[in-house]
Amino acid sequence: MKRAIGYVRVSTTEQALEGISLDNQKAKIKGYCDLNDLELVTIIEDAGKSGKNLSRDGIETILYKIKRKEIDAIVVYKLDRLSRKVIDTLTLIETFEKAGITFHSLNEKIDTSTAMGRFFLNITASLAQMERDLISERTKDALQMKIANNERAGQVPFGYRVAADGNTLIPHKEEQEVIKATRRLRSKGLSYRAICEALNKAGYRPQGKYWHPQTVKNILKKAA
């Protein structure tokens, strides 16, 4: 019987989502191993961890066990539990395959012990990445539309205040003058530090006790 390790992960923002909890993932993995004659040695978890990269204790533990040849199969509830990036997912799968380890993902019904399973893995990972990219693009477009309409989009930018409706941005006269002065000074080739000195001498009220180069840089970047 093949020795299997289950891997579960949930980020902080996913804690309350039905069907994605650590306990639910563990229960599904245990049931799958029982039905497929896999000896579930242990279940490794990364609680409160994002899937944006592979810098996770659980992943490092799996790689260590692979190096020591302690496992024959890895089982996850869903493909994106490994990583939300296609390149990271495929890199891990390649590591598994080189070590002779099969990979199983319950939600997508992936079993890399078969040629069809390996093919379907690549397709599924690519589609998941495309979906996340499209969501990201739509979010950015929506934020840009809000900004173009002088509506609040996250933190209130320097140079504005929020109107009584809690949404519309109203230009703040003094801070708008600071933005104009900062742009003018930068166009003359002054460094961020030199701009800070000029703003302090001109008596413009700083964000904090004094004007700082990073503050000026942020103002110019957001006002661009």
GROMACS .gro file of C-alpha atoms in nm:
model
  224
    1MET     CA    1   0.000   0.000   0.000
    2LYS     CA    2   0.132   0.345  -0.094
    3ARG     CA    3   0.224   0.582   0.186
    4ALA     CA    4   0.037   0.909   0.143
    5ILE     CA    5   0.059   1.251   0.300
    6GLY     CA    6  -0.233   1.490   0.298
    7TYR     CA    7  -0.177   1.864   0.269
    8VAL     CA    8  -0.431   2.124   0.378
    9ARG     CA    9  -0.413   2.502   0.374
   10VAL     CA   10  -0.644   2.789   0.449
   11SER     CA   11  -0.567   3.160   0.444
   12THR     CA   12  -0.698   3.403   0.704
   13THR     CA   13  -0.960   3.540   0.463
   14GLU     CA   14  -1.085   3.190   0.382
   15GLN     CA   15  -1.137   3.080   0.742
   16ALA     CA   16  -1.512   3.139   0.735
   17LEU     CA   17  -1.584   2.998   0.390
   18GLU     CA   18  -1.798   2.686   0.389
   19GLY     CA   19  -1.624   2.383   0.242
   20ILE     CA   20  -1.272   2.520   0.263
   21SER     CA   21  -1.203   2.481   0.637
   22LEU     CA   22  -0.909   2.270   0.753
   23ASP     CA   23  -1.139   2.014   0.915
   24ASN     CA   24  -1.342   1.972   0.598
   25GLN     CA   25  -1.028   1.931   0.386
   26LYS     CA   26  -0.891   1.671   0.629
   27ALA     CA   27  -1.215   1.472   0.629
   28LYS     CA   28  -1.226   1.464   0.247
   29ILE     CA   29  -0.862   1.354   0.224
   30LYS     CA   30  -0.911   1.074   0.478
   31GLY     CA   31  -1.215   0.947   0.291
   32TYR     CA   32  -1.031   0.955  -0.042
   33CYS     CA   33  -0.733   0.761   0.094
   34ASP     CA   34  -0.962   0.493   0.240
   35LEU     CA   35  -1.139   0.445  -0.092
   36ASN     CA   36  -0.818   0.436  -0.298
   37ASP     CA   37  -0.603   0.204  -0.084
   38LEU     CA   38  -0.365   0.478   0.027
   39GLU     CA   39  -0.209   0.461   0.371
   40LEU     CA   40  -0.255   0.811   0.511
   41VAL     CA   41   0.062   0.859   0.717
   42THR     CA   42  -0.016   1.214   0.827
   43ILE     CA   43  -0.181   1.538   0.722
   44ILE     CA   44   0.037   1.848   0.709
   45GLU     CA   45  -0.135   2.183   0.747
   46ASP     CA   46  -0.061   2.548   0.685
   47ALA     CA   47  -0.323   2.741   0.880
   48GLY     CA   48  -0.368   3.109   0.803
   49LYS     CA   49  -0.121   3.095   0.515
   50SER     CA   50  -0.163   3.254   0.173
   51GLY     CA   51  -0.106   3.056  -0.144
   52LYS     CA   52   0.074   3.342  -0.321
   53ASN     CA   53   0.412   3.170  -0.286
   54LEU     CA   54   0.574   2.851  -0.158
   55SER     CA   55   0.735   3.000   0.153
   56ARG     CA   56   0.532   2.788   0.393
   57ASP     CA   57   0.637   2.551   0.670
   58GLY     CA   58   0.404   2.281   0.542
   59ILE     CA   59   0.552   2.283   0.192
   60GLU     CA   60   0.905   2.273   0.333
   61THR     CA   61   0.809   1.971   0.547
   62ILE     CA   62   0.672   1.790   0.241
   63LEU     CA   63   0.990   1.857   0.043
   64TYR     CA   64   1.198   1.730   0.335
   65LYS     CA   65   0.997   1.407   0.353
   66ILE     CA   66   1.031   1.363  -0.023
   67LYS     CA   67   1.408   1.397   0.007
   68ARG     CA   68   1.408   1.126   0.276
   69LYS     CA   69   1.184   0.905   0.057
   70GLU     CA   70   0.920   0.877   0.328
   71ILE     CA   71   0.614   0.910   0.103
   72ASP     CA   72   0.470   0.773  -0.223
   73ALA     CA   73   0.170   1.002  -0.277
   74ILE     CA   74   0.047   1.350  -0.189
   75VAL     CA   75  -0.323   1.428  -0.158
   76VAL     CA   76  -0.492   1.770  -0.147
   77TYR     CA   77  -0.855   1.871  -0.139
   78LYS     CA   78  -0.815   2.132  -0.412
   79LEU     CA   79  -0.536   2.223  -0.653
   80ASP     CA   80  -0.501   2.582  -0.531
   81ARG     CA   81  -0.421   2.452  -0.181
   82LEU     CA   82  -0.069   2.391  -0.313
   83SER     CA   83  -0.036   2.734  -0.472
   84ARG     CA   84  -0.240   2.998  -0.653
   85LYS     CA   85   0.034   3.038  -0.915
   86VAL     CA   86   0.057   2.798  -1.208
   87ILE     CA   87   0.436   2.811  -1.221
   88ASP     CA   88   0.467   2.720  -0.851
   89THR     CA   89   0.211   2.439  -0.880
   90LEU     CA   90   0.378   2.285  -1.183
   91THR     CA   91   0.722   2.319  -1.022
   92LEU     CA   92   0.601   2.122  -0.721
   93ILE     CA   93   0.434   1.858  -0.940
   94GLU     CA   94   0.759   1.818  -1.136
   95THR     CA   95   0.943   1.766  -0.806
   96PHE     CA   96   0.687   1.501  -0.708
   97GLU     CA   97   0.718   1.321  -1.041
   98LYS     CA   98   1.098   1.315  -1.034
   99ALA     CA   99   1.078   1.148  -0.693
  100GLY     CA  100   0.825   0.894  -0.822
  101ILE     CA  101   0.544   1.043  -0.613
  102THR     CA  102   0.186   1.059  -0.743
  103PHE     CA  103  -0.026   1.367  -0.684
  104HIS     CA  104  -0.400   1.359  -0.615
  105SER     CA  105  -0.639   1.655  -0.607
  106LEU     CA  106  -0.992   1.563  -0.501
  107ASN     CA  107  -1.187   1.864  -0.625
  108GLU     CA  108  -1.050   1.845  -0.980
  109LYS     CA  109  -1.030   1.462  -0.977
  110ILE     CA  110  -0.661   1.472  -1.068
  111ASP     CA  111  -0.443   1.163  -1.037
  112THR     CA  112  -0.097   1.203  -1.191
  113SER     CA  113  -0.038   0.829  -1.196
  114THR     CA  114  -0.213   0.839  -1.537
  115ALA     CA  115  -0.124   1.027  -1.857
  116MET     CA  116  -0.474   1.179  -1.869
  117GLY     CA  117  -0.438   1.296  -1.510
  118ARG     CA  118  -0.110   1.473  -1.588
  119PHE     CA  119  -0.259   1.638  -1.895
  120PHE     CA  120  -0.569   1.751  -1.706
  121LEU     CA  121  -0.348   1.895  -1.431
  122ASN     CA  122  -0.180   2.135  -1.673
  123ILE     CA  123  -0.511   2.246  -1.822
  124THR     CA  124  -0.677   2.299  -1.483
  125ALA     CA  125  -0.384   2.495  -1.337
  126SER     CA  126  -0.370   2.724  -1.642
  127LEU     CA  127  -0.746   2.790  -1.636
  128ALA     CA  128  -0.734   2.871  -1.264
  129GLN     CA  129  -0.451   3.119  -1.323
  130MET     CA  130  -0.643   3.283  -1.609
  131GLU     CA  131  -0.952   3.320  -1.391
  132ARG     CA  132  -0.754   3.491  -1.114
  133ASP     CA  133  -0.586   3.722  -1.368
  134LEU     CA  134  -0.924   3.822  -1.512
  135ILE     CA  135  -1.061   3.897  -1.165
  136SER     CA  136  -0.754   4.109  -1.093
  137GLU     CA  137  -0.800   4.303  -1.418
  138ARG     CA  138  -1.168   4.369  -1.345
  139THR     CA  139  -1.082   4.489  -0.995
  140LYS     CA  140  -0.818   4.730  -1.127
  141ASP     CA  141  -1.059   4.863  -1.391
  142ALA     CA  142  -1.326   4.922  -1.128
  143LEU     CA  143  -1.081   5.110  -0.906
  144GLN     CA  144  -0.963   5.324  -1.197
  145MET     CA  145  -1.325   5.410  -1.279
  146LYS     CA  146  -1.386   5.517  -0.920
  147ILE     CA  147  -1.074   5.733  -0.921
  148ALA     CA  148  -1.172   5.890  -1.254
  149ASN     CA  149  -1.512   5.978  -1.106
  150ASN     CA  150  -1.354   6.127  -0.794
  151GLU     CA  151  -1.494   5.847  -0.580
  152ARG     CA  152  -1.324   5.688  -0.284
  153ALA     CA  153  -1.125   5.374  -0.371
  154GLY     CA  154  -0.957   5.244  -0.056
  155GLN     CA  155  -0.741   5.486   0.143
  156VAL     CA  156  -0.816   5.854   0.089
  157PRO     CA  157  -0.529   5.996  -0.121
  158PHE     CA  158  -0.326   6.297  -0.015
  159GLY     CA  159  -0.488   6.614  -0.147
  160TYR     CA  160  -0.848   6.504  -0.090
  161ARG     CA  161  -1.112   6.467   0.177
  162VAL     CA  162  -1.426   6.251   0.177
  163ALA     CA  163  -1.757   6.429   0.128
  164ALA     CA  164  -2.056   6.384   0.358
  165ASP     CA  165  -2.186   6.100   0.142
  166GLY     CA  166  -1.881   5.895   0.247
  167ASN     CA  167  -1.786   5.826  -0.115
  168THR     CA  168  -1.711   6.139  -0.318
  169LEU     CA  169  -1.363   6.289  -0.293
  170ILE     CA  170  -1.330   6.665  -0.250
  171PRO     CA  171  -0.999   6.841  -0.329
  172HIS     CA  172  -0.825   6.984  -0.022
  173LYS     CA  173  -0.698   7.331  -0.118
  174GLU     CA  174  -0.376   7.339   0.088
  175GLU     CA  175  -0.273   6.984   0.002
  176GLN     CA  176  -0.345   7.040  -0.367
  177GLU     CA  177  -0.104   7.333  -0.351
  178VAL     CA  178   0.157   7.099  -0.201
  179ILE     CA  179   0.107   6.856  -0.490
  180LYS     CA  180   0.150   7.133  -0.746
  181ALA     CA  181   0.461   7.264  -0.571
  182THR     CA  182   0.606   6.915  -0.547
  183ARG     CA  183   0.550   6.850  -0.917
  184ARG     CA  184   0.704   7.185  -1.007
  185LEU     CA  185   1.013   7.123  -0.797
  186ARG     CA  186   1.054   6.771  -0.931
  187SER     CA  187   1.029   6.897  -1.291
  188LYS     CA  188   1.328   7.120  -1.215
  189GLY     CA  189   1.533   6.813  -1.135
  190LEU     CA  190   1.534   6.841  -0.756
  191SER     CA  191   1.584   6.524  -0.554
  192TYR     CA  192   1.315   6.405  -0.311
  193ARG     CA  193   1.527   6.524  -0.020
  194ALA     CA  194   1.576   6.867  -0.179
  195ILE     CA  195   1.201   6.890  -0.235
  196CYS     CA  196   1.144   6.815   0.134
  197GLU     CA  197   1.375   7.099   0.232
  198ALA     CA  198   1.197   7.335  -0.008
  199LEU     CA  199   0.854   7.239   0.127
  200ASN     CA  200   0.968   7.287   0.486
  201LYS     CA  201   1.115   7.630   0.407
  202ALA     CA  202   0.797   7.732   0.224
  203GLY     CA  203   0.597   7.648   0.535
  204TYR     CA  204   0.381   7.374   0.388
  205ARG     CA  205   0.233   7.158   0.661
  206PRO     CA  206   0.402   6.815   0.654
  207GLN     CA  207   0.253   6.470   0.700
  208GLY     CA  208   0.405   6.407   1.039
  209LYS     CA  209   0.667   6.623   1.207
  210TYR     CA  210   0.875   6.687   0.893
  211TRP     CA  211   0.861   6.619   0.522
  212HIS     CA  212   1.039   6.296   0.426
  213PRO     CA  213   1.170   6.181   0.084
  214GLN     CA  214   0.948   5.869   0.083
  215THR     CA  215   0.641   6.081   0.158
  216VAL     CA  216   0.718   6.309  -0.135
  217LYS     CA  217   0.779   6.010  -0.360
  218ASN     CA  218   0.444   5.857  -0.263
  219ILE     CA  219   0.260   6.185  -0.326
  220LEU     CA  220   0.409   6.219  -0.674
  221LYS     CA  221   0.335   5.856  -0.757
  222LYS     CA  222  -0.031   5.873  -0.652
  223ALA     CA  223  -0.086   6.210  -0.810
  224ALA     CA  224   0.060   6.100  -1.145
   0.00000   0.00000   0.00000
